[in-house]
Amino acid sequence: MTRVLLTGFDTFAGEASNPSWEAVRLVAAEPGGTDLEVTAVRLSCVYGIALDELRSAVERVDPDLVVCVGQAGGRPDVTVERIAINVDDARIPDNAGRQPIDVPIVEAGPAAYFAGLPVKACVAAARAAGVPASVSSTAGTFVCNHVFYGLMHLIATERPTTRGGFVHVPFASEQVADRAVASLPLPAIADALRAIVTTAATRTTDISAEGGSTH
Amino acid sequence: MTRVLLTGFDTFAGEASNPSWEAVRLVAAEPGGTDLEVTAVRLSCVYGIALDELRSAVERVDPDLVVCVGQAGGRPDVTVERIAINVDDARIPDNAGRQPIDVPIVEAGPAAYFAGLPVKACVAAARAAGVPASVSSTAGTFVCNHVFYGLMHLIATERPTTRGGFVHVPFASEQVADRAVASLPLPAIADALRAIVTTAATRTTDISAEGGSTH
Amino acid sequence: MTRVLLTGFDTFAGEASNPSWEAVRLVAAEPGGTDLEVTAVRLSCVYGIALDELRSAVERVDPDLVVCVGQAGGRPDVTVERIAINVDDARIPDNAGRQPIDVPIVEAGPAAYFAGLPVKACVAAARAAGVPASVSSTAGTFVCNHVFYGLMHLIATERPTTRGGFVHVPFASEQVADRAVASLPLPAIADALRAIVTTAATRTTDISAEGGSTH
Amino acid sequence: MTRVLLTGFDTFAGEASNPSWEAVRLVAAEPGGTDLEVTAVRLSCVYGIALDELRSAVERVDPDLVVCVGQAGGRPDVTVERIAINVDDARIPDNAGRQPIDVPIVEAGPAAYFAGLPVKACVAAARAAGVPASVSSTAGTFVCNHVFYGLMHLIATERPTTRGGFVHVPFASEQVADRAVASLPLPAIADALRAIVTTAATRTTDISAEGGSTH
């Protein structure tokens, strides 16, 4: 049995819903893998608060695996993030109106942490489930990257046996029916997350597969 | 009972499948509306031949409504085409290696035909089915526009009581799982087509709704 | 000597300037070709009014060639429009707050007019001047297409010896320095327009060159 | 007097030229700032070799400031990179046919290095020069990031008084005249680099300005 903590986010930036939370709920309700115990938690889209909520959830659930999920509106596919960087730099205010500019997430923390997931294997699993997916080399500098970096720092400093990572999902089709922008239906997004969670729960080494970006 | 002819295309441009044909087959197998008799026909992606095949199908099926469907790889949503223009101008060779440049489809035909579908109502219906959709003001100048113009010319000159139009669909997710490009799953594309066909079969006047493009 | 009427547009949609007008002014000030007499006129971004202004300018200038120019924000290159269609369908209000939906520009006018320029030769000339350019098969359904259709209708019905067409230009770099969106510097846009005007003034037949779009 | 080493890259990926090298040459020929001594060096687009060449150039020039420049085809603006990450992951083979997958650049090196440039001030300077520019949070995982990380590691371990960073430039307009893809003319790219080099040479602290990305 693998205990999995899955997190999604509150809505932000004027959207009516957040596909990260909607999809995470679907996965928790029906995880797919037989040996998975999945707890879904919704995080505030607020610098600082989101990390407090994540830490509480980790203490409560005591997970073997943590996968945080966020919305990357405009990306056409599900992206497994490769690296979290030690900077908050908000292009827009968060849900509490905070807009930090070029502030470290952890004072004197390392510049970055690589994800603790088998990133390429997770991408391959999502694709095998029929859902477009790829590796991303930036989670941005907003609350998503903030949570991702905070998670990896927590693991590095306090929970050496927990593995963790971050996945960005596109807009849900239901959310953008009247906007000409890339999207995937929520069930497809949930399918990708199931494949990723199952893969991350069952393998610790990655596969060797193309997936870099030229820039 | 409305007799509907739905057409999709052969694969082209090196793709392994064509979502227009895959989706059209799904709709023909399960049209959704109770008063629809849907025949699906696959057209060659070849200038001239495609129109011969369309004409034969129209004669055989004697449809009340014809909706031709093609792939618009890269578009993020299902697009209902507004207008067909009287020019073949191939950016790539068709499946027979033909590449006409700036040739009229019908010598001395009108410069363009507007679609015979309630375009805005069709878009609204696809959206109501949860699938992103919008109006398009160009079907390009390849075999899709060729078939669309040929269909409207056939209707204008020989079949005044038939209504017809053209719908472009994005890549199917299954087709581009390893490419970071916009897509929708085939079932979602089929849902959109069902909503469009049902709408086009049951109403002849359009709704007034925003849907233009600034350029 | 060829008398040329070049038009640009007022700013719209909240932009601080309109590169179509800025570039047209540069070309009128320095046309490049020795046998060109270029008059630049700025049109209102208002349905109806823009066409009244265009007609007045045509009567005043009595041009051999009319090239109307508009902004296509987001397009990466200079596009020579192939066809104007007989519909006003505003996605946003014009500068007078008008937002027509699916209204013909000319009641009982033809569905479309092809441009009266050697479109492919114009594209080749802009490229030869070092500026990215391509053919476009849609000028949209906003005031740009409105003016383009109105111009071609005026020529078709009243001025058989005048030639005319429409060119869309990208954002000027100066206009979007702080937005990550495609642009070209104004001098490059003006260079492209000079090449296009010179070409349109000196040749009436087009070249045969690839330039279609698959959709 | 500030000694500046500017590097560009060889052509790659089938392109006929590389705007990074073309622009860097223009800047070295005419640096703009009166107190700058700029040396331009062209690096091979080959993992490992490029870093050997960079190290040689640094030893020869003994620069106060190193700005490496690469092509980011498809980006619409000049981007100042924020961070270099410790991984080679090639999507395509480099110019020597090498295609490393998920290999650290420096065994046991830190996960990432932040740029040693005042990134936001550099972006503001390029914009003030009329050239669209923004911050980027990923330099990819190809030879550009390889050189960027190698440079920052060299500085961190051996040259504490040298400052360094990386700038990605879009396609040059001359390079893509017949492709509908974002570009800027070479002189505009060179103008942006001049503004960036002058800024980086004259200030060590950054400004506080928006420039993050939500994902």
mmCIF file of C-alpha atoms in Angstrom, chain C:
data_model
loop_
_atom_site.group_PDB
_atom_site.id
_atom_site.type_symbol
_atom_site.label_atom_id
_atom_site.label_comp_id
_atom_site.label_asym_id
_atom_site.label_seq_id
_atom_site.Cartn_x
_atom_site.Cartn_y
_atom_site.Cartn_z
ATOM 1 C CA MET C 1 3.705 57.962 -62.619
ATOM 2 C CA THR C 2 1.383 55.792 -60.522
ATOM 3 C CA ARG C 3 -0.948 57.526 -58.107
ATOM 4 C CA VAL C 4 -1.209 55.422 -54.955
ATOM 5 C CA LEU C 5 -3.641 55.771 -52.100
ATOM 6 C CA LEU C 6 -2.393 54.135 -48.920
ATOM 7 C CA THR C 7 -4.649 53.955 -45.905
ATOM 8 C CA GLY C 8 -3.959 53.082 -42.273
ATOM 9 C CA PHE C 9 -6.280 52.991 -39.269
ATOM 10 C CA ASP C 10 -6.828 54.873 -36.069
ATOM 11 C CA THR C 11 -5.766 53.080 -32.900
ATOM 12 C CA PHE C 12 -8.290 50.660 -31.432
ATOM 13 C CA ALA C 13 -8.765 47.999 -28.783
ATOM 14 C CA GLY C 14 -6.891 49.994 -26.185
ATOM 15 C CA GLU C 15 -3.593 50.152 -28.062
ATOM 16 C CA ALA C 16 -1.562 53.382 -27.822
ATOM 17 C CA SER C 17 -0.865 53.528 -31.535
ATOM 18 C CA ASN C 18 -1.681 51.688 -34.749
ATOM 19 C CA PRO C 19 1.305 50.428 -36.731
ATOM 20 C CA SER C 20 -0.746 50.455 -39.933
ATOM 21 C CA TRP C 21 -1.017 54.238 -39.804
ATOM 22 C CA GLU C 22 2.523 54.789 -38.526
ATOM 23 C CA ALA C 23 3.979 52.652 -41.296
ATOM 24 C CA VAL C 24 1.785 54.162 -44.007
ATOM 25 C CA ARG C 25 3.014 57.634 -43.037
ATOM 26 C CA LEU C 26 6.614 56.509 -43.338
ATOM 27 C CA VAL C 27 5.961 55.137 -46.825
ATOM 28 C CA ALA C 28 4.144 58.270 -47.989
ATOM 29 C CA ALA C 29 7.034 60.408 -46.744
ATOM 30 C CA GLU C 30 9.544 58.238 -48.591
ATOM 31 C CA PRO C 31 7.873 55.964 -51.151
ATOM 32 C CA GLY C 32 11.073 54.455 -52.492
ATOM 33 C CA GLY C 33 9.942 53.915 -56.068
ATOM 34 C CA THR C 34 10.671 56.899 -58.338
ATOM 35 C CA ASP C 35 7.406 56.832 -60.209
ATOM 36 C CA LEU C 36 5.058 56.679 -57.266
ATOM 37 C CA GLU C 37 2.956 59.484 -55.889
ATOM 38 C CA VAL C 38 1.720 58.227 -52.560
ATOM 39 C CA THR C 39 -1.044 59.789 -50.493
ATOM 40 C CA ALA C 40 -1.578 58.499 -46.969
ATOM 41 C CA VAL C 41 -5.000 58.701 -45.350
ATOM 42 C CA ARG C 42 -6.005 57.597 -41.863
ATOM 43 C CA LEU C 43 -9.352 55.860 -41.565
ATOM 44 C CA SER C 44 -11.528 55.690 -38.475
ATOM 45 C CA CYS C 45 -11.866 52.276 -36.913
ATOM 46 C CA VAL C 46 -15.648 52.535 -37.264
ATOM 47 C CA TYR C 47 -17.930 50.457 -39.454
ATOM 48 C CA GLY C 48 -19.507 52.599 -42.142
ATOM 49 C CA ILE C 49 -17.559 55.784 -41.370
ATOM 50 C CA ALA C 50 -14.323 54.134 -42.502
ATOM 51 C CA LEU C 51 -15.862 53.348 -45.867
ATOM 52 C CA ASP C 52 -17.213 56.886 -46.265
ATOM 53 C CA GLU C 53 -13.724 58.193 -45.578
ATOM 54 C CA LEU C 54 -12.211 55.754 -48.044
ATOM 55 C CA ARG C 55 -14.655 56.773 -50.782
ATOM 56 C CA SER C 56 -13.889 60.458 -50.212
ATOM 57 C CA ALA C 57 -10.184 59.805 -50.391
ATOM 58 C CA VAL C 58 -10.563 57.821 -53.600
ATOM 59 C CA GLU C 59 -12.549 60.632 -55.176
ATOM 60 C CA ARG C 60 -9.992 63.212 -54.075
ATOM 61 C CA VAL C 61 -6.840 61.294 -55.000
ATOM 62 C CA ASP C 62 -8.169 59.463 -58.069
ATOM 63 C CA PRO C 63 -5.657 56.675 -57.528
ATOM 64 C CA ASP C 64 -4.435 53.983 -59.894
ATOM 65 C CA LEU C 65 -3.744 51.752 -56.919
ATOM 66 C CA VAL C 66 -5.280 51.563 -53.442
ATOM 67 C CA VAL C 67 -3.632 49.556 -50.675
ATOM 68 C CA CYS C 68 -5.447 49.582 -47.359
ATOM 69 C CA VAL C 69 -3.422 48.516 -44.344
ATOM 70 C CA GLY C 70 -4.531 47.319 -40.915
ATOM 71 C CA GLN C 71 -3.072 45.882 -37.732
ATOM 72 C CA ALA C 72 -3.259 42.129 -37.134
ATOM 73 C CA GLY C 73 -1.957 41.918 -33.579
ATOM 74 C CA GLY C 74 -0.424 38.522 -32.934
ATOM 75 C CA ARG C 75 0.463 37.642 -36.517
ATOM 76 C CA PRO C 76 4.234 37.255 -36.814
ATOM 77 C CA ASP C 77 4.627 38.583 -40.336
ATOM 78 C CA VAL C 78 3.232 40.977 -42.931
ATOM 79 C CA THR C 79 0.295 39.328 -44.656
ATOM 80 C CA VAL C 80 -1.155 40.175 -48.029
ATOM 81 C CA GLU C 81 -4.844 39.398 -47.943
ATOM 82 C CA ARG C 82 -6.274 37.180 -50.645
ATOM 83 C CA ILE C 83 -10.002 37.736 -50.236
ATOM 84 C CA ALA C 84 -12.596 40.027 -48.671
ATOM 85 C CA ILE C 85 -15.911 38.574 -47.520
ATOM 86 C CA ASN C 86 -19.356 40.145 -47.347
ATOM 87 C CA VAL C 87 -20.017 40.107 -43.630
ATOM 88 C CA ASP C 88 -19.559 42.347 -40.618
ATOM 89 C CA ASP C 89 -19.229 40.307 -37.434
ATOM 90 C CA ALA C 90 -17.573 42.230 -34.632
ATOM 91 C CA ARG C 91 -15.898 40.389 -31.778
ATOM 92 C CA ILE C 92 -15.319 43.705 -30.011
ATOM 93 C CA PRO C 93 -17.029 47.094 -30.382
ATOM 94 C CA ASP C 94 -15.508 49.478 -32.928
ATOM 95 C CA ASN C 95 -14.350 52.960 -31.906
ATOM 96 C CA ALA C 96 -17.932 54.241 -32.029
ATOM 97 C CA GLY C 97 -19.217 51.385 -29.887
ATOM 98 C CA ARG C 98 -20.876 49.603 -32.788
ATOM 99 C CA GLN C 99 -20.810 45.838 -32.805
ATOM 100 C CA PRO C 100 -22.677 44.435 -35.821
ATOM 101 C CA ILE C 101 -23.250 40.675 -35.801
ATOM 102 C CA ASP C 102 -23.498 38.760 -39.083
ATOM 103 C CA VAL C 103 -24.645 41.687 -41.197
ATOM 104 C CA PRO C 104 -23.812 41.923 -44.921
ATOM 105 C CA ILE C 105 -21.546 44.821 -45.846
ATOM 106 C CA VAL C 106 -23.349 45.285 -49.146
ATOM 107 C CA GLU C 107 -26.905 43.992 -49.232
ATOM 108 C CA ALA C 108 -27.078 41.559 -52.171
ATOM 109 C CA GLY C 109 -23.369 42.021 -52.879
ATOM 110 C CA PRO C 110 -21.337 38.978 -53.864
ATOM 111 C CA ALA C 111 -20.153 36.702 -51.030
ATOM 112 C CA ALA C 112 -16.561 37.759 -51.602
ATOM 113 C CA TYR C 113 -14.065 39.620 -53.772
ATOM 114 C CA PHE C 114 -10.550 38.467 -54.493
ATOM 115 C CA ALA C 115 -7.834 41.087 -54.055
ATOM 116 C CA GLY C 116 -6.804 43.003 -57.144
ATOM 117 C CA LEU C 117 -3.114 42.791 -56.293
ATOM 118 C CA PRO C 118 -0.549 40.265 -57.522
ATOM 119 C CA VAL C 119 -0.620 38.710 -54.049
ATOM 120 C CA LYS C 120 2.208 36.188 -54.396
ATOM 121 C CA ALA C 121 4.480 38.694 -56.121
ATOM 122 C CA CYS C 122 3.833 41.176 -53.313
ATOM 123 C CA VAL C 123 4.741 38.557 -50.714
ATOM 124 C CA ALA C 124 7.913 37.677 -52.614
ATOM 125 C CA ALA C 125 8.876 41.350 -52.800
ATOM 126 C CA ALA C 126 8.469 41.877 -49.070
ATOM 127 C CA ARG C 127 10.586 38.802 -48.373
ATOM 128 C CA ALA C 128 13.225 40.000 -50.818
ATOM 129 C CA ALA C 129 13.335 43.177 -48.745
ATOM 130 C CA GLY C 130 14.190 40.999 -45.722
ATOM 131 C CA VAL C 131 10.788 41.173 -44.050
ATOM 132 C CA PRO C 132 8.822 37.998 -43.248
ATOM 133 C CA ALA C 133 5.602 37.911 -45.248
ATOM 134 C CA SER C 134 2.930 35.474 -46.340
ATOM 135 C CA VAL C 135 -0.486 35.201 -47.938
ATOM 136 C CA SER C 136 -3.526 35.323 -45.667
ATOM 137 C CA SER C 137 -6.848 33.797 -46.599
ATOM 138 C CA THR C 138 -8.873 35.761 -44.089
ATOM 139 C CA ALA C 139 -8.922 39.438 -43.201
ATOM 140 C CA GLY C 140 -11.299 38.669 -40.349
ATOM 141 C CA THR C 141 -14.770 40.144 -39.984
ATOM 142 C CA PHE C 142 -13.977 43.440 -38.242
ATOM 143 C CA VAL C 143 -13.401 46.898 -39.747
ATOM 144 C CA CYS C 144 -10.364 45.748 -41.770
ATOM 145 C CA ASN C 145 -12.370 43.262 -43.804
ATOM 146 C CA HIS C 146 -15.211 45.797 -43.972
ATOM 147 C CA VAL C 147 -12.927 48.354 -45.638
ATOM 148 C CA PHE C 148 -11.331 45.731 -47.866
ATOM 149 C CA TYR C 149 -14.695 44.460 -49.110
ATOM 150 C CA GLY C 150 -16.012 47.999 -49.535
ATOM 151 C CA LEU C 151 -12.941 48.941 -51.551
ATOM 152 C CA MET C 152 -13.237 45.964 -53.867
ATOM 153 C CA HIS C 153 -16.960 46.606 -54.304
ATOM 154 C CA LEU C 154 -16.287 50.237 -55.168
ATOM 155 C CA ILE C 155 -13.716 49.144 -57.729
ATOM 156 C CA ALA C 156 -15.982 46.449 -59.149
ATOM 157 C CA THR C 157 -18.954 48.726 -59.528
ATOM 158 C CA GLU C 158 -17.499 52.163 -60.208
ATOM 159 C CA ARG C 159 -13.747 52.194 -60.875
ATOM 160 C CA PRO C 160 -12.824 49.348 -63.200
ATOM 161 C CA THR C 161 -9.310 50.659 -63.898
ATOM 162 C CA THR C 162 -8.270 51.051 -60.277
ATOM 163 C CA ARG C 163 -6.547 48.149 -58.599
ATOM 164 C CA GLY C 164 -6.798 47.511 -54.870
ATOM 165 C CA GLY C 165 -6.018 45.218 -52.001
ATOM 166 C CA PHE C 166 -5.359 44.894 -48.295
ATOM 167 C CA VAL C 167 -2.287 44.206 -46.189
ATOM 168 C CA HIS C 168 -2.241 43.282 -42.513
ATOM 169 C CA VAL C 169 0.816 44.188 -40.454
ATOM 170 C CA PRO C 170 1.938 42.775 -37.100
ATOM 171 C CA PHE C 171 2.297 44.772 -33.911
ATOM 172 C CA ALA C 172 5.166 47.265 -34.044
ATOM 173 C CA SER C 173 7.998 46.287 -31.695
ATOM 174 C CA GLU C 174 7.851 49.747 -30.122
ATOM 175 C CA GLN C 175 4.212 49.045 -29.220
ATOM 176 C CA VAL C 176 4.737 45.751 -27.416
ATOM 177 C CA ALA C 177 8.197 46.047 -25.870
ATOM 178 C CA ASP C 178 6.798 44.754 -22.578
ATOM 179 C CA ARG C 179 4.551 42.034 -24.005
ATOM 180 C CA ALA C 180 5.874 38.677 -25.174
ATOM 181 C CA VAL C 181 4.078 38.771 -28.512
ATOM 182 C CA ALA C 182 5.285 38.702 -32.103
ATOM 183 C CA SER C 183 6.202 42.053 -33.625
ATOM 184 C CA LEU C 184 8.359 43.813 -36.202
ATOM 185 C CA PRO C 185 9.974 47.249 -35.943
ATOM 186 C CA LEU C 186 8.085 50.014 -37.768
ATOM 187 C CA PRO C 187 10.891 50.604 -40.302
ATOM 188 C CA ALA C 188 10.749 46.926 -41.287
ATOM 189 C CA ILE C 189 6.976 47.116 -41.681
ATOM 190 C CA ALA C 190 7.385 50.219 -43.837
ATOM 191 C CA ASP C 191 10.023 48.447 -45.945
ATOM 192 C CA ALA C 192 7.587 45.639 -46.599
ATOM 193 C CA LEU C 193 4.853 48.076 -47.601
ATOM 194 C CA ARG C 194 7.228 49.878 -49.972
ATOM 195 C CA ALA C 195 8.100 46.603 -51.652
ATOM 196 C CA ILE C 196 4.439 45.663 -51.912
ATOM 197 C CA VAL C 197 3.346 49.014 -53.323
ATOM 198 C CA THR C 198 6.151 49.091 -55.854
ATOM 199 C CA THR C 199 5.321 45.573 -56.970
ATOM 200 C CA ALA C 200 1.597 46.214 -57.189
ATOM 201 C CA ALA C 201 2.249 49.419 -59.132
ATOM 202 C CA THR C 202 4.461 47.785 -61.718
ATOM 203 C CA ARG C 203 2.936 44.406 -62.430
ATOM 204 C CA THR C 204 -0.595 43.249 -63.025
ATOM 205 C CA THR C 205 -0.067 39.505 -63.341
ATOM 206 C CA ASP C 206 0.951 37.366 -60.430
ATOM 207 C CA ILE C 207 3.775 34.861 -60.095
ATOM 208 C CA SER C 208 3.143 31.192 -59.430
ATOM 209 C CA ALA C 209 4.500 30.415 -55.990
ATOM 210 C CA GLU C 210 3.531 28.280 -53.012
ATOM 211 C CA GLY C 211 1.610 30.194 -50.408
ATOM 212 C CA GLY C 212 -1.603 28.389 -49.574
ATOM 213 C CA SER C 213 -2.687 27.164 -46.166
ATOM 214 C CA THR C 214 -3.876 23.688 -45.263
ATOM 215 C CA HIS C 215 -6.605 25.182 -43.083
#
